[in-house]
Amino acid sequence: EAGVAQSPRYKIIEKRQSVAFWCNPISGHATLYWYQQILGQGPKLLIQFQNNGVVDDSQLPKDRFSAERLKGVDSTLKIQPAKLEDSAVYLCASSQKGLAGDNEQFFGPGTRLTVL
Amino acid sequence: KQEVTQIPAALSVPEGENLVLNCSFTDSAIYNLQWFRQDPGKGLTSLLLIQSSQREQTSGRLNASLDKSSGRSTLYIAASQPGDSATYLCAVWVKGGKLIFGQGTELSVKP
């Protein structure tokens, strides 16, 4: 079974530039998550999708971050414009159901973003 | 608001030692608790998932315990090996299928 795929693996940009990350979840997984992991910290949930609807985006900085999940499969996370403090690893995860809290999340390798 | 804390932040042990990693959480209203491993530059690998009704789970040299009433979990690693060197993350499942993570314990096992 293929795992969660993410691209690119690494990205370096200047502050105020835009960047987009892509995630392809495990086939058949209804729930998709984006996490931000700053160096030395645990991952923090940015947004959670159930199929193509948003379940939780309470910690997403909506003035600069946006995410979509078209057709309930792949997802993109965009930052526009980027700030220095956005430097982090962005992790995508998926689970079969997720809302009941009884489904394991599977994580992709992450995208390491450096903002100069 | 649920908060998860892991102690210690870093740990260095000689090969062969048994060790314990600690995790505490502030709200006992959790569904499950999960331990992950993260290697440098890599994503998260699930190690053990303990259902809220369970007290412990075992996988090979790993044993995780859960005490919901006291808000604590421990990950016990027996006979540590250099290949166990990684960051270990504890996370609790809360309502809505959300995972709340601790900051991790960075483990180094010296040959």
PDB file of C-alpha atoms in Angstrom, chain B residues 30-97:
ATOM      1  CA  ILE B  30      -8.964  11.680  25.462  1.00  0.00           C
ATOM      2  CA  TYR B  31      -9.906   8.949  23.011  1.00  0.00           C
ATOM      3  CA  ASN B  32      -6.475   7.423  22.541  1.00  0.00           C
ATOM      4  CA  LEU B  33      -2.801   8.112  23.033  1.00  0.00           C
ATOM      5  CA  GLN B  34      -0.204   7.461  20.378  1.00  0.00           C
ATOM      6  CA  TRP B  35       3.589   7.316  20.387  1.00  0.00           C
ATOM      7  CA  PHE B  36       5.500   8.228  17.241  1.00  0.00           C
ATOM      8  CA  ARG B  37       9.092   8.099  16.147  1.00  0.00           C
ATOM      9  CA  GLN B  38      10.635  10.802  13.926  1.00  0.00           C
ATOM     10  CA  ASP B  39      14.019  10.420  12.267  1.00  0.00           C
ATOM     11  CA  PRO B  40      15.881  13.549  11.104  1.00  0.00           C
ATOM     12  CA  GLY B  41      14.380  14.907   7.904  1.00  0.00           C
ATOM     13  CA  LYS B  42      11.656  12.289   7.894  1.00  0.00           C
ATOM     14  CA  GLY B  43       7.967  12.106   8.673  1.00  0.00           C
ATOM     15  CA  LEU B  44       6.372  10.419  11.666  1.00  0.00           C
ATOM     16  CA  THR B  45       6.202   6.677  12.131  1.00  0.00           C
ATOM     17  CA  SER B  46       3.544   5.324  14.478  1.00  0.00           C
ATOM     18  CA  LEU B  47       4.957   3.054  17.185  1.00  0.00           C
ATOM     19  CA  LEU B  48       2.078   2.280  19.502  1.00  0.00           C
ATOM     20  CA  LEU B  49      -1.537   3.378  19.860  1.00  0.00           C
ATOM     21  CA  ILE B  50      -3.267   2.868  23.213  1.00  0.00           C
ATOM     22  CA  GLN B  51      -7.051   3.008  23.300  1.00  0.00           C
ATOM     23  CA  SER B  52      -8.471   5.039  26.194  1.00  0.00           C
ATOM     24  CA  SER B  53      -9.871   1.849  27.753  1.00  0.00           C
ATOM     25  CA  GLN B  54      -6.489   0.110  27.671  1.00  0.00           C
ATOM     26  CA  ARG B  55      -3.645   0.329  30.159  1.00  0.00           C
ATOM     27  CA  GLU B  56      -0.741  -0.666  27.944  1.00  0.00           C
ATOM     28  CA  GLN B  57       0.437  -1.837  24.536  1.00  0.00           C
ATOM     29  CA  THR B  58       3.543  -3.765  23.590  1.00  0.00           C
ATOM     30  CA  SER B  59       5.462  -4.121  20.347  1.00  0.00           C
ATOM     31  CA  GLY B  60       8.796  -5.900  20.403  1.00  0.00           C
ATOM     32  CA  ARG B  61      11.139  -4.018  22.742  1.00  0.00           C
ATOM     33  CA  LEU B  62       8.632  -1.205  23.218  1.00  0.00           C
ATOM     34  CA  ASN B  63       5.988  -0.998  25.918  1.00  0.00           C
ATOM     35  CA  ALA B  64       3.667   1.965  26.375  1.00  0.00           C
ATOM     36  CA  SER B  65       1.425   2.516  29.367  1.00  0.00           C
ATOM     37  CA  LEU B  66      -1.497   4.856  29.895  1.00  0.00           C
ATOM     38  CA  ASP B  67      -2.994   6.199  33.127  1.00  0.00           C
ATOM     39  CA  LYS B  68      -5.839   8.482  32.089  1.00  0.00           C
ATOM     40  CA  SER B  69      -6.794   9.486  35.615  1.00  0.00           C
ATOM     41  CA  SER B  70      -3.355  10.911  36.336  1.00  0.00           C
ATOM     42  CA  GLY B  71      -2.818  12.184  32.789  1.00  0.00           C
ATOM     43  CA  ARG B  72       0.365  10.205  32.201  1.00  0.00           C
ATOM     44  CA  SER B  73       1.898   7.830  29.713  1.00  0.00           C
ATOM     45  CA  THR B  74       5.308   6.208  29.564  1.00  0.00           C
ATOM     46  CA  LEU B  75       7.209   4.606  26.711  1.00  0.00           C
ATOM     47  CA  TYR B  76       9.615   1.926  27.879  1.00  0.00           C
ATOM     48  CA  ILE B  77      12.409   0.861  25.525  1.00  0.00           C
ATOM     49  CA  ALA B  78      14.254  -2.304  26.496  1.00  0.00           C
ATOM     50  CA  ALA B  79      17.866  -3.057  25.585  1.00  0.00           C
ATOM     51  CA  SER B  80      18.344   0.152  23.612  1.00  0.00           C
ATOM     52  CA  GLN B  81      20.277   0.101  20.320  1.00  0.00           C
ATOM     53  CA  PRO B  82      21.962   2.869  18.291  1.00  0.00           C
ATOM     54  CA  GLY B  83      19.200   2.434  15.718  1.00  0.00           C
ATOM     55  CA  ASP B  84      16.713   3.631  18.324  1.00  0.00           C
ATOM     56  CA  SER B  85      18.239   7.123  18.116  1.00  0.00           C
ATOM     57  CA  ALA B  86      15.450   9.466  17.015  1.00  0.00           C
ATOM     58  CA  THR B  87      12.905  11.927  18.377  1.00  0.00           C
ATOM     59  CA  TYR B  88       9.951  10.298  20.140  1.00  0.00           C
ATOM     60  CA  LEU B  89       6.657  12.150  20.119  1.00  0.00           C
ATOM     61  CA  CYS B  90       3.612  11.545  22.270  1.00  0.00           C
ATOM     62  CA  ALA B  91       0.182  12.656  21.028  1.00  0.00           C
ATOM     63  CA  VAL B  92      -3.349  12.454  22.423  1.00  0.00           C
ATOM     64  CA  TRP B  93      -6.512  12.080  20.405  1.00  0.00           C
ATOM     65  CA  VAL B  94      -9.239  14.548  21.316  1.00  0.00           C
ATOM     66  CA  LYS B  95     -12.770  15.174  20.075  1.00  0.00           C
ATOM     67  CA  GLY B  96     -13.049  15.619  16.330  1.00  0.00           C
ATOM     68  CA  GLY B  97     -10.169  13.306  15.505  1.00  0.00           C
TER      69      GLY B  97
END
